[in-house]
Amino acid sequence: MKKRLIFLTIFASLVLFLAACGASDAKTSGSSSDSKEAVDTFTVGLEAGYAPFNWTQLDDSNGGVKIDGNAEYAGGYDVEIAKRLAEGLGKELVIVKTEWDGLVPSLQSGKIDAIIAGMSPTEERKQTIDFSENYYTSNFVMVVKKGGPFEGATSIQDFSGAKITGQLNTSHYGVIDQIKDVQKQPASDNFSAMRVALESGVIDGYVSERPEGISASSANKNFAMVEFKDGFKAAEEDTAVAVGLKKGSNLTEEINKILAEISEEERQEIMDAAINNQPAAE
C-alpha cells in the first residue's frame, strides 16, 4: 500500500511537471509566433551620397529616415519617393546605405527589395534587373570651378582638352566620349570624391544630371553648373531615373500604380524641396 501511494505521488508529480512544460512550451510558442508577426517592410538601397537625390544627414530633419544599422539618416528626393511607395504598399520603409556598385548585387541577393538611387533604366541594366516607370527625367550638365576657364562654356566641345570624369558604371561617364580630344579621367566611385577632385584641381569638371549640378553649385560657392546649347546626345533612358526591382518582382505593378498618382508638378515640387533641404556640405 505504501509503495502504491509513493507510485501515485510520483505519477501525479510527473503529470503536473508535464502540464507545466506544456504551458511553458505554449507560451514560448506564442512568443515565437508573435515575433514572426514582424512588420512588413519595404527595404530600399541607395548610396546616401548623391544630393539632391539622396544624401546622409545626422538627424531626422526635413523628413530624414534612419539608415538601417547606422546612427545616421538618409534624406533627399529618392527618400521622399521611397516614403510614398512604402505608404502606398502598406509597408514600413527601411533604408540600407549601399555603395553604387553594390546596389544591383544587393537587389539580386534579396538584401533589398528595390533600388531608389537616381538609377537610369538603361538597356544594359535591364538585362539583369527590372525597372518601374520613370519617376524623374533630367538632362546632363557639367560641374566646373566658378570663375574658371570653363564656366562660360555653351557647347560640350568647349571642353576639348579638359580633364573630365563621371561616376563609375553610369551613362554620365559614357557620354564624355562625345567631347573631341577630351582628357577622360578614370571614373569615380561617388560624387563626393568628384567634388573633392574638382576643388583641388585634379579635374576640370565632371558630368552629372541637372539636379546634382544645382546641388553642387548651391552647396559650394566655388562651383558652377554649366548647361549647354549644344549638349550631350543621350536617350531618355540615360537621363531618366526609375525604381530598380528584381526580375519578375511582384512589386512592379503596384509601384507603377503609386507612381502614376504623383503628378509631374508634385514631382518637381519634391525635387525643389530636396535641393533646398540638402546639407550645406557632404
PDB file of C-alpha atoms in Angstrom:
ATOM      1  CA  MET A   1       0.000   0.000   0.000  1.00  0.00           C
ATOM      2  CA  LYS A   2       2.787   2.365   0.944  1.00  0.00           C
ATOM      3  CA  LYS A   3       4.578   1.566  -2.293  1.00  0.00           C
ATOM      4  CA  ARG A   4       1.367   2.234  -4.203  1.00  0.00           C
ATOM      5  CA  LEU A   5       0.977   5.665  -2.559  1.00  0.00           C
ATOM      6  CA  ILE A   6       4.563   6.531  -3.409  1.00  0.00           C
ATOM      7  CA  PHE A   7       3.941   5.491  -7.025  1.00  0.00           C
ATOM      8  CA  LEU A   8       0.748   7.582  -7.248  1.00  0.00           C
ATOM      9  CA  THR A   9       2.574  10.563  -5.759  1.00  0.00           C
ATOM     10  CA  ILE A  10       5.389  10.245  -8.293  1.00  0.00           C
ATOM     11  CA  PHE A  11       2.868   9.811 -11.119  1.00  0.00           C
ATOM     12  CA  ALA A  12       0.904  12.904 -10.046  1.00  0.00           C
ATOM     13  CA  SER A  13       4.109  14.921  -9.821  1.00  0.00           C
ATOM     14  CA  LEU A  14       5.106  13.797 -13.312  1.00  0.00           C
ATOM     15  CA  VAL A  15       1.700  14.789 -14.703  1.00  0.00           C
ATOM     16  CA  LEU A  16       1.990  18.239 -13.101  1.00  0.00           C
ATOM     17  CA  PHE A  17       5.535  18.625 -14.453  1.00  0.00           C
ATOM     18  CA  LEU A  18       4.483  17.721 -17.980  1.00  0.00           C
ATOM     19  CA  ALA A  19       1.498  20.042 -17.769  1.00  0.00           C
ATOM     20  CA  ALA A  20       3.782  22.865 -16.655  1.00  0.00           C
ATOM     21  CA  CYS A  21       6.169  22.123 -19.512  1.00  0.00           C
ATOM     22  CA  GLY A  22       3.257  22.136 -21.932  1.00  0.00           C
ATOM     23  CA  ALA A  23       2.108  25.519 -20.678  1.00  0.00           C
ATOM     24  CA  SER A  24       5.650  26.823 -20.883  1.00  0.00           C
ATOM     25  CA  ASP A  25       6.037  25.494 -24.413  1.00  0.00           C
ATOM     26  CA  ALA A  26       2.720  27.007 -25.391  1.00  0.00           C
ATOM     27  CA  LYS A  27       3.836  30.372 -24.001  1.00  0.00           C
ATOM     28  CA  THR A  28       7.176  30.126 -25.769  1.00  0.00           C
ATOM     29  CA  SER A  29       5.427  29.066 -28.935  1.00  0.00           C
ATOM     30  CA  GLY A  30       3.110  32.028 -28.610  1.00  0.00           C
ATOM     31  CA  SER A  31       6.058  34.373 -28.169  1.00  0.00           C
ATOM     32  CA  SER A  32       7.757  32.880 -31.206  1.00  0.00           C
ATOM     33  CA  SER A  33       4.573  33.321 -33.188  1.00  0.00           C
ATOM     34  CA  ASP A  34       4.330  36.921 -32.038  1.00  0.00           C
ATOM     35  CA  SER A  35       7.932  37.588 -33.090  1.00  0.00           C
ATOM     36  CA  LYS A  36       7.182  36.189 -36.501  1.00  0.00           C
ATOM     37  CA  GLU A  37       4.394  38.712 -36.887  1.00  0.00           C
ATOM     38  CA  ALA A  38       7.021  41.320 -37.690  1.00  0.00           C
ATOM     39  CA  VAL A  39       6.105  44.496 -39.520  1.00  0.00           C
ATOM     40  CA  ASP A  40       6.088  44.005 -43.301  1.00  0.00           C
ATOM     41  CA  THR A  41       8.971  46.066 -44.651  1.00  0.00           C
ATOM     42  CA  PHE A  42       9.939  47.719 -47.936  1.00  0.00           C
ATOM     43  CA  THR A  43      13.745  47.680 -47.958  1.00  0.00           C
ATOM     44  CA  VAL A  44      15.362  50.243 -50.249  1.00  0.00           C
ATOM     45  CA  GLY A  45      19.017  50.524 -51.227  1.00  0.00           C
ATOM     46  CA  LEU A  46      20.710  53.834 -52.070  1.00  0.00           C
ATOM     47  CA  GLU A  47      24.118  55.491 -51.756  1.00  0.00           C
ATOM     48  CA  ALA A  48      23.047  58.339 -49.482  1.00  0.00           C
ATOM     49  CA  GLY A  49      25.712  60.407 -51.223  1.00  0.00           C
ATOM     50  CA  TYR A  50      24.138  61.817 -54.415  1.00  0.00           C
ATOM     51  CA  ALA A  51      22.367  65.029 -53.454  1.00  0.00           C
ATOM     52  CA  PRO A  52      19.705  66.117 -54.138  1.00  0.00           C
ATOM     53  CA  PHE A  53      18.550  62.592 -54.993  1.00  0.00           C
ATOM     54  CA  ASN A  54      19.901  61.135 -51.754  1.00  0.00           C
ATOM     55  CA  TRP A  55      22.294  62.127 -49.009  1.00  0.00           C
ATOM     56  CA  THR A  56      23.392  61.364 -45.441  1.00  0.00           C
ATOM     57  CA  GLN A  57      22.416  63.612 -42.507  1.00  0.00           C
ATOM     58  CA  LEU A  58      22.732  63.453 -38.726  1.00  0.00           C
ATOM     59  CA  ASP A  59      19.056  63.616 -37.716  1.00  0.00           C
ATOM     60  CA  ASP A  60      15.501  63.208 -38.982  1.00  0.00           C
ATOM     61  CA  SER A  61      15.058  66.844 -40.015  1.00  0.00           C
ATOM     62  CA  ASN A  62      13.237  67.547 -43.294  1.00  0.00           C
ATOM     63  CA  GLY A  63      11.801  64.049 -43.365  1.00  0.00           C
ATOM     64  CA  GLY A  64      15.061  62.143 -42.965  1.00  0.00           C
ATOM     65  CA  VAL A  65      14.772  58.374 -42.493  1.00  0.00           C
ATOM     66  CA  LYS A  66      17.130  56.439 -40.211  1.00  0.00           C
ATOM     67  CA  ILE A  67      19.609  54.270 -42.085  1.00  0.00           C
ATOM     68  CA  ASP A  68      19.392  50.624 -41.107  1.00  0.00           C
ATOM     69  CA  GLY A  69      22.194  49.623 -38.718  1.00  0.00           C
ATOM     70  CA  ASN A  70      23.539  53.159 -38.675  1.00  0.00           C
ATOM     71  CA  ALA A  71      23.242  56.177 -36.395  1.00  0.00           C
ATOM     72  CA  GLU A  72      22.803  58.447 -39.436  1.00  0.00           C
ATOM     73  CA  TYR A  73      19.751  59.316 -41.538  1.00  0.00           C
ATOM     74  CA  ALA A  74      19.074  59.496 -45.270  1.00  0.00           C
ATOM     75  CA  GLY A  75      17.282  62.372 -46.969  1.00  0.00           C
ATOM     76  CA  GLY A  76      16.586  63.618 -50.468  1.00  0.00           C
ATOM     77  CA  TYR A  77      14.301  63.166 -53.466  1.00  0.00           C
ATOM     78  CA  ASP A  78      14.762  59.388 -53.609  1.00  0.00           C
ATOM     79  CA  VAL A  79      13.905  59.075 -49.929  1.00  0.00           C
ATOM     80  CA  GLU A  80      10.691  61.064 -50.401  1.00  0.00           C
ATOM     81  CA  ILE A  81       9.691  58.841 -53.330  1.00  0.00           C
ATOM     82  CA  ALA A  82      10.562  55.744 -51.270  1.00  0.00           C
ATOM     83  CA  LYS A  83       8.312  57.016 -48.452  1.00  0.00           C
ATOM     84  CA  ARG A  84       5.414  57.461 -50.885  1.00  0.00           C
ATOM     85  CA  LEU A  85       5.905  53.953 -52.242  1.00  0.00           C
ATOM     86  CA  ALA A  86       6.163  52.347 -48.800  1.00  0.00           C
ATOM     87  CA  GLU A  87       2.975  54.104 -47.704  1.00  0.00           C
ATOM     88  CA  GLY A  88       1.148  53.011 -50.840  1.00  0.00           C
ATOM     89  CA  LEU A  89       2.340  49.433 -50.381  1.00  0.00           C
ATOM     90  CA  GLY A  90       1.297  49.455 -46.734  1.00  0.00           C
ATOM     91  CA  LYS A  91       4.813  48.596 -45.615  1.00  0.00           C
ATOM     92  CA  GLU A  92       7.402  50.098 -43.265  1.00  0.00           C
ATOM     93  CA  LEU A  93      10.286  51.771 -45.083  1.00  0.00           C
ATOM     94  CA  VAL A  94      13.812  50.532 -44.323  1.00  0.00           C
ATOM     95  CA  ILE A  95      16.794  52.354 -45.879  1.00  0.00           C
ATOM     96  CA  VAL A  96      20.010  50.417 -46.496  1.00  0.00           C
ATOM     97  CA  LYS A  97      23.063  52.532 -47.329  1.00  0.00           C
ATOM     98  CA  THR A  98      24.898  50.749 -50.143  1.00  0.00           C
ATOM     99  CA  GLU A  99      27.813  51.629 -52.434  1.00  0.00           C
ATOM    100  CA  TRP A 100      26.739  52.211 -56.046  1.00  0.00           C
ATOM    101  CA  ASP A 101      28.386  49.050 -57.386  1.00  0.00           C
ATOM    102  CA  GLY A 102      26.766  47.013 -54.620  1.00  0.00           C
ATOM    103  CA  LEU A 103      23.187  48.040 -55.357  1.00  0.00           C
ATOM    104  CA  VAL A 104      22.366  45.536 -58.109  1.00  0.00           C
ATOM    105  CA  PRO A 105      24.041  42.589 -56.311  1.00  0.00           C
ATOM    106  CA  SER A 106      22.141  43.512 -53.123  1.00  0.00           C
ATOM    107  CA  LEU A 107      18.875  43.508 -55.070  1.00  0.00           C
ATOM    108  CA  GLN A 108      19.604  40.195 -56.753  1.00  0.00           C
ATOM    109  CA  SER A 109      20.569  38.535 -53.465  1.00  0.00           C
ATOM    110  CA  GLY A 110      17.388  39.709 -51.752  1.00  0.00           C
ATOM    111  CA  LYS A 111      19.133  42.001 -49.278  1.00  0.00           C
ATOM    112  CA  ILE A 112      16.981  44.864 -50.555  1.00  0.00           C
ATOM    113  CA  ASP A 113      13.563  44.958 -52.249  1.00  0.00           C
ATOM    114  CA  ALA A 114      14.248  47.924 -54.509  1.00  0.00           C
ATOM    115  CA  ILE A 115      16.881  50.377 -55.714  1.00  0.00           C
ATOM    116  CA  ILE A 116      15.760  54.006 -55.459  1.00  0.00           C
ATOM    117  CA  ALA A 117      19.016  55.798 -56.072  1.00  0.00           C
ATOM    118  CA  GLY A 118      18.771  58.048 -59.108  1.00  0.00           C
ATOM    119  CA  MET A 119      19.426  54.983 -61.280  1.00  0.00           C
ATOM    120  CA  SER A 120      18.730  55.167 -65.009  1.00  0.00           C
ATOM    121  CA  PRO A 121      16.890  52.244 -66.627  1.00  0.00           C
ATOM    122  CA  THR A 122      19.469  51.569 -69.325  1.00  0.00           C
ATOM    123  CA  GLU A 123      19.208  48.616 -71.708  1.00  0.00           C
ATOM    124  CA  GLU A 124      22.346  47.145 -70.156  1.00  0.00           C
ATOM    125  CA  ARG A 125      20.853  47.202 -66.654  1.00  0.00           C
ATOM    126  CA  LYS A 126      17.575  45.793 -67.948  1.00  0.00           C
ATOM    127  CA  GLN A 127      19.455  42.623 -68.791  1.00  0.00           C
ATOM    128  CA  THR A 128      19.860  41.867 -65.098  1.00  0.00           C
ATOM    129  CA  ILE A 129      17.048  43.722 -63.263  1.00  0.00           C
ATOM    130  CA  ASP A 130      13.594  45.144 -63.951  1.00  0.00           C
ATOM    131  CA  PHE A 131      12.548  48.786 -63.651  1.00  0.00           C
ATOM    132  CA  SER A 132       9.410  50.696 -62.797  1.00  0.00           C
ATOM    133  CA  GLU A 133       8.128  53.578 -64.885  1.00  0.00           C
ATOM    134  CA  ASN A 134      10.350  56.658 -64.654  1.00  0.00           C
ATOM    135  CA  TYR A 135       9.945  58.821 -61.560  1.00  0.00           C
ATOM    136  CA  TYR A 136      12.154  61.694 -62.752  1.00  0.00           C
ATOM    137  CA  THR A 137      13.707  62.876 -66.009  1.00  0.00           C
ATOM    138  CA  SER A 138      16.551  65.375 -66.313  1.00  0.00           C
ATOM    139  CA  ASN A 139      19.455  66.265 -68.621  1.00  0.00           C
ATOM    140  CA  PHE A 140      23.249  66.164 -68.466  1.00  0.00           C
ATOM    141  CA  VAL A 141      25.276  69.175 -67.300  1.00  0.00           C
ATOM    142  CA  MET A 142      28.894  69.831 -66.338  1.00  0.00           C
ATOM    143  CA  VAL A 143      30.056  70.957 -62.904  1.00  0.00           C
ATOM    144  CA  VAL A 144      33.160  73.184 -63.032  1.00  0.00           C
ATOM    145  CA  LYS A 145      35.114  75.701 -60.946  1.00  0.00           C
ATOM    146  CA  LYS A 146      33.378  79.061 -60.639  1.00  0.00           C
ATOM    147  CA  GLY A 147      35.384  81.802 -62.348  1.00  0.00           C
ATOM    148  CA  GLY A 148      37.455  79.209 -64.202  1.00  0.00           C
ATOM    149  CA  PRO A 149      38.043  78.930 -67.972  1.00  0.00           C
ATOM    150  CA  PHE A 150      35.065  76.594 -68.498  1.00  0.00           C
ATOM    151  CA  GLU A 151      32.295  78.420 -66.616  1.00  0.00           C
ATOM    152  CA  GLY A 152      31.147  80.220 -69.770  1.00  0.00           C
ATOM    153  CA  ALA A 153      31.035  77.110 -71.969  1.00  0.00           C
ATOM    154  CA  THR A 154      27.966  76.716 -74.194  1.00  0.00           C
ATOM    155  CA  SER A 155      28.972  73.559 -76.070  1.00  0.00           C
ATOM    156  CA  ILE A 156      30.382  70.286 -74.833  1.00  0.00           C
ATOM    157  CA  GLN A 157      33.152  70.783 -77.406  1.00  0.00           C
ATOM    158  CA  ASP A 158      34.356  73.767 -75.370  1.00  0.00           C
ATOM    159  CA  PHE A 159      35.771  71.074 -73.066  1.00  0.00           C
ATOM    160  CA  SER A 160      38.152  69.744 -75.711  1.00  0.00           C
ATOM    161  CA  GLY A 161      41.448  69.048 -73.948  1.00  0.00           C
ATOM    162  CA  ALA A 162      39.874  69.327 -70.491  1.00  0.00           C
ATOM    163  CA  LYS A 163      40.222  66.706 -67.760  1.00  0.00           C
ATOM    164  CA  ILE A 164      36.712  65.362 -67.294  1.00  0.00           C
ATOM    165  CA  THR A 165      35.259  62.460 -65.345  1.00  0.00           C
ATOM    166  CA  GLY A 166      31.940  60.945 -64.248  1.00  0.00           C
ATOM    167  CA  GLN A 167      30.688  58.276 -61.891  1.00  0.00           C
ATOM    168  CA  LEU A 168      31.705  54.672 -62.460  1.00  0.00           C
ATOM    169  CA  ASN A 169      29.210  52.496 -64.349  1.00  0.00           C
ATOM    170  CA  THR A 170      26.892  55.360 -65.272  1.00  0.00           C
ATOM    171  CA  SER A 171      25.788  56.992 -68.508  1.00  0.00           C
ATOM    172  CA  HIS A 172      27.362  60.206 -67.140  1.00  0.00           C
ATOM    173  CA  TYR A 173      30.770  58.670 -67.720  1.00  0.00           C
ATOM    174  CA  GLY A 174      29.895  57.201 -71.101  1.00  0.00           C
ATOM    175  CA  VAL A 175      28.832  60.481 -72.741  1.00  0.00           C
ATOM    176  CA  ILE A 176      32.237  62.060 -72.088  1.00  0.00           C
ATOM    177  CA  ASP A 177      33.437  60.315 -75.257  1.00  0.00           C
ATOM    178  CA  GLN A 178      31.279  62.751 -77.257  1.00  0.00           C
ATOM    179  CA  ILE A 179      33.795  65.529 -76.462  1.00  0.00           C
ATOM    180  CA  LYS A 180      36.547  65.679 -79.075  1.00  0.00           C
ATOM    181  CA  ASP A 181      40.102  65.353 -77.697  1.00  0.00           C
ATOM    182  CA  VAL A 182      38.875  65.295 -74.116  1.00  0.00           C
ATOM    183  CA  GLN A 183      41.250  64.033 -71.420  1.00  0.00           C
ATOM    184  CA  LYS A 184      38.882  61.463 -69.991  1.00  0.00           C
ATOM    185  CA  GLN A 185      39.907  60.702 -66.419  1.00  0.00           C
ATOM    186  CA  PRO A 186      39.332  57.432 -64.529  1.00  0.00           C
ATOM    187  CA  ALA A 187      35.740  57.055 -63.376  1.00  0.00           C
ATOM    188  CA  SER A 188      34.980  57.998 -59.784  1.00  0.00           C
ATOM    189  CA  ASP A 189      33.196  55.824 -57.224  1.00  0.00           C
ATOM    190  CA  ASN A 190      30.973  58.636 -55.976  1.00  0.00           C
ATOM    191  CA  PHE A 191      30.107  62.317 -56.294  1.00  0.00           C
ATOM    192  CA  SER A 192      31.758  63.354 -53.053  1.00  0.00           C
ATOM    193  CA  ALA A 193      35.093  62.186 -54.474  1.00  0.00           C
ATOM    194  CA  MET A 194      34.490  64.114 -57.709  1.00  0.00           C
ATOM    195  CA  ARG A 195      33.722  67.293 -55.806  1.00  0.00           C
ATOM    196  CA  VAL A 196      36.978  66.939 -53.892  1.00  0.00           C
ATOM    197  CA  ALA A 197      38.875  66.319 -57.149  1.00  0.00           C
ATOM    198  CA  LEU A 198      37.316  69.413 -58.735  1.00  0.00           C
ATOM    199  CA  GLU A 199      38.039  71.577 -55.697  1.00  0.00           C
ATOM    200  CA  SER A 200      41.692  70.504 -55.695  1.00  0.00           C
ATOM    201  CA  GLY A 201      42.148  70.969 -59.452  1.00  0.00           C
ATOM    202  CA  VAL A 202      42.738  67.297 -60.236  1.00  0.00           C
ATOM    203  CA  ILE A 203      39.910  67.535 -62.783  1.00  0.00           C
ATOM    204  CA  ASP A 204      38.404  70.434 -64.744  1.00  0.00           C
ATOM    205  CA  GLY A 205      34.857  69.201 -64.454  1.00  0.00           C
ATOM    206  CA  TYR A 206      32.536  66.256 -64.059  1.00  0.00           C
ATOM    207  CA  VAL A 207      29.313  65.223 -65.766  1.00  0.00           C
ATOM    208  CA  SER A 208      26.124  64.954 -63.737  1.00  0.00           C
ATOM    209  CA  GLU A 209      22.390  65.376 -64.058  1.00  0.00           C
ATOM    210  CA  ARG A 210      20.926  68.849 -63.627  1.00  0.00           C
ATOM    211  CA  PRO A 211      19.590  68.355 -60.058  1.00  0.00           C
ATOM    212  CA  GLU A 212      23.026  67.263 -58.824  1.00  0.00           C
ATOM    213  CA  GLY A 213      24.601  70.196 -60.671  1.00  0.00           C
ATOM    214  CA  ILE A 214      22.273  72.613 -58.894  1.00  0.00           C
ATOM    215  CA  SER A 215      23.010  70.840 -55.630  1.00  0.00           C
ATOM    216  CA  ALA A 216      26.788  71.018 -56.082  1.00  0.00           C
ATOM    217  CA  SER A 217      26.834  74.704 -57.028  1.00  0.00           C
ATOM    218  CA  SER A 218      24.452  75.536 -54.157  1.00  0.00           C
ATOM    219  CA  ALA A 219      26.495  73.623 -51.595  1.00  0.00           C
ATOM    220  CA  ASN A 220      29.873  75.015 -52.687  1.00  0.00           C
ATOM    221  CA  LYS A 221      30.323  78.667 -53.701  1.00  0.00           C
ATOM    222  CA  ASN A 222      33.430  77.682 -55.684  1.00  0.00           C
ATOM    223  CA  PHE A 223      31.420  75.516 -58.099  1.00  0.00           C
ATOM    224  CA  ALA A 224      29.295  76.429 -61.116  1.00  0.00           C
ATOM    225  CA  MET A 225      26.912  74.371 -63.216  1.00  0.00           C
ATOM    226  CA  VAL A 226      27.205  74.581 -66.996  1.00  0.00           C
ATOM    227  CA  GLU A 227      24.092  73.966 -69.103  1.00  0.00           C
ATOM    228  CA  PHE A 228      24.645  73.579 -72.829  1.00  0.00           C
ATOM    229  CA  LYS A 229      23.057  74.921 -76.001  1.00  0.00           C
ATOM    230  CA  ASP A 230      24.948  72.195 -77.833  1.00  0.00           C
ATOM    231  CA  GLY A 231      24.908  69.443 -75.270  1.00  0.00           C
ATOM    232  CA  PHE A 232      25.340  65.709 -74.868  1.00  0.00           C
ATOM    233  CA  LYS A 233      23.273  63.400 -77.043  1.00  0.00           C
ATOM    234  CA  ALA A 234      21.520  60.878 -74.851  1.00  0.00           C
ATOM    235  CA  ALA A 235      18.496  58.614 -74.961  1.00  0.00           C
ATOM    236  CA  GLU A 236      15.695  59.256 -72.471  1.00  0.00           C
ATOM    237  CA  GLU A 237      16.660  56.073 -70.628  1.00  0.00           C
ATOM    238  CA  ASP A 238      20.025  57.670 -69.840  1.00  0.00           C
ATOM    239  CA  THR A 239      18.585  60.840 -68.317  1.00  0.00           C
ATOM    240  CA  ALA A 240      15.547  59.320 -66.608  1.00  0.00           C
ATOM    241  CA  VAL A 241      15.546  57.549 -63.243  1.00  0.00           C
ATOM    242  CA  ALA A 242      13.382  54.612 -62.204  1.00  0.00           C
ATOM    243  CA  VAL A 243      12.986  52.124 -59.372  1.00  0.00           C
ATOM    244  CA  GLY A 244      15.195  49.064 -59.820  1.00  0.00           C
ATOM    245  CA  LEU A 245      13.471  45.770 -58.999  1.00  0.00           C
ATOM    246  CA  LYS A 246      14.347  42.104 -59.060  1.00  0.00           C
ATOM    247  CA  LYS A 247      13.494  40.254 -62.284  1.00  0.00           C
ATOM    248  CA  GLY A 248       9.842  39.244 -62.174  1.00  0.00           C
ATOM    249  CA  SER A 249       9.175  41.171 -58.939  1.00  0.00           C
ATOM    250  CA  ASN A 250       5.533  41.221 -57.883  1.00  0.00           C
ATOM    251  CA  LEU A 251       6.063  44.799 -56.664  1.00  0.00           C
ATOM    252  CA  THR A 252       6.495  46.306 -60.135  1.00  0.00           C
ATOM    253  CA  GLU A 253       2.814  46.713 -61.000  1.00  0.00           C
ATOM    254  CA  GLU A 254       1.907  48.113 -57.574  1.00  0.00           C
ATOM    255  CA  ILE A 255       4.800  50.578 -57.649  1.00  0.00           C
ATOM    256  CA  ASN A 256       3.832  51.799 -61.124  1.00  0.00           C
ATOM    257  CA  LYS A 257       0.280  52.468 -59.901  1.00  0.00           C
ATOM    258  CA  ILE A 258       1.566  54.506 -56.953  1.00  0.00           C
ATOM    259  CA  LEU A 259       3.998  56.488 -59.135  1.00  0.00           C
ATOM    260  CA  ALA A 260       1.202  57.267 -61.601  1.00  0.00           C
ATOM    261  CA  GLU A 261      -0.631  59.076 -58.792  1.00  0.00           C
ATOM    262  CA  ILE A 262       2.258  61.533 -58.321  1.00  0.00           C
ATOM    263  CA  SER A 263       1.830  64.376 -60.816  1.00  0.00           C
ATOM    264  CA  GLU A 264       4.746  65.967 -62.689  1.00  0.00           C
ATOM    265  CA  GLU A 265       4.090  69.197 -60.808  1.00  0.00           C
ATOM    266  CA  GLU A 266       4.305  67.403 -57.476  1.00  0.00           C
ATOM    267  CA  ARG A 267       7.494  65.597 -58.510  1.00  0.00           C
ATOM    268  CA  GLN A 268       9.114  68.919 -59.334  1.00  0.00           C
ATOM    269  CA  GLU A 269       7.966  70.349 -56.004  1.00  0.00           C
ATOM    270  CA  ILE A 270       9.570  67.391 -54.223  1.00  0.00           C
ATOM    271  CA  MET A 271      12.806  67.946 -56.176  1.00  0.00           C
ATOM    272  CA  ASP A 272      12.837  71.693 -55.447  1.00  0.00           C
ATOM    273  CA  ALA A 273      12.366  70.947 -51.738  1.00  0.00           C
ATOM    274  CA  ALA A 274      15.193  68.395 -51.838  1.00  0.00           C
ATOM    275  CA  ILE A 275      17.536  70.940 -53.416  1.00  0.00           C
ATOM    276  CA  ASN A 276      16.628  73.492 -50.733  1.00  0.00           C
ATOM    277  CA  ASN A 277      16.921  70.995 -47.871  1.00  0.00           C
ATOM    278  CA  GLN A 278      20.226  69.395 -48.826  1.00  0.00           C
ATOM    279  CA  PRO A 279      23.042  69.643 -46.256  1.00  0.00           C
ATOM    280  CA  ALA A 280      25.381  72.599 -46.801  1.00  0.00           C
ATOM    281  CA  ALA A 281      28.260  70.209 -47.422  1.00  0.00           C
ATOM    282  CA  GLU A 282      28.550  66.446 -47.704  1.00  0.00           C
TER     283      GLU A 282
END
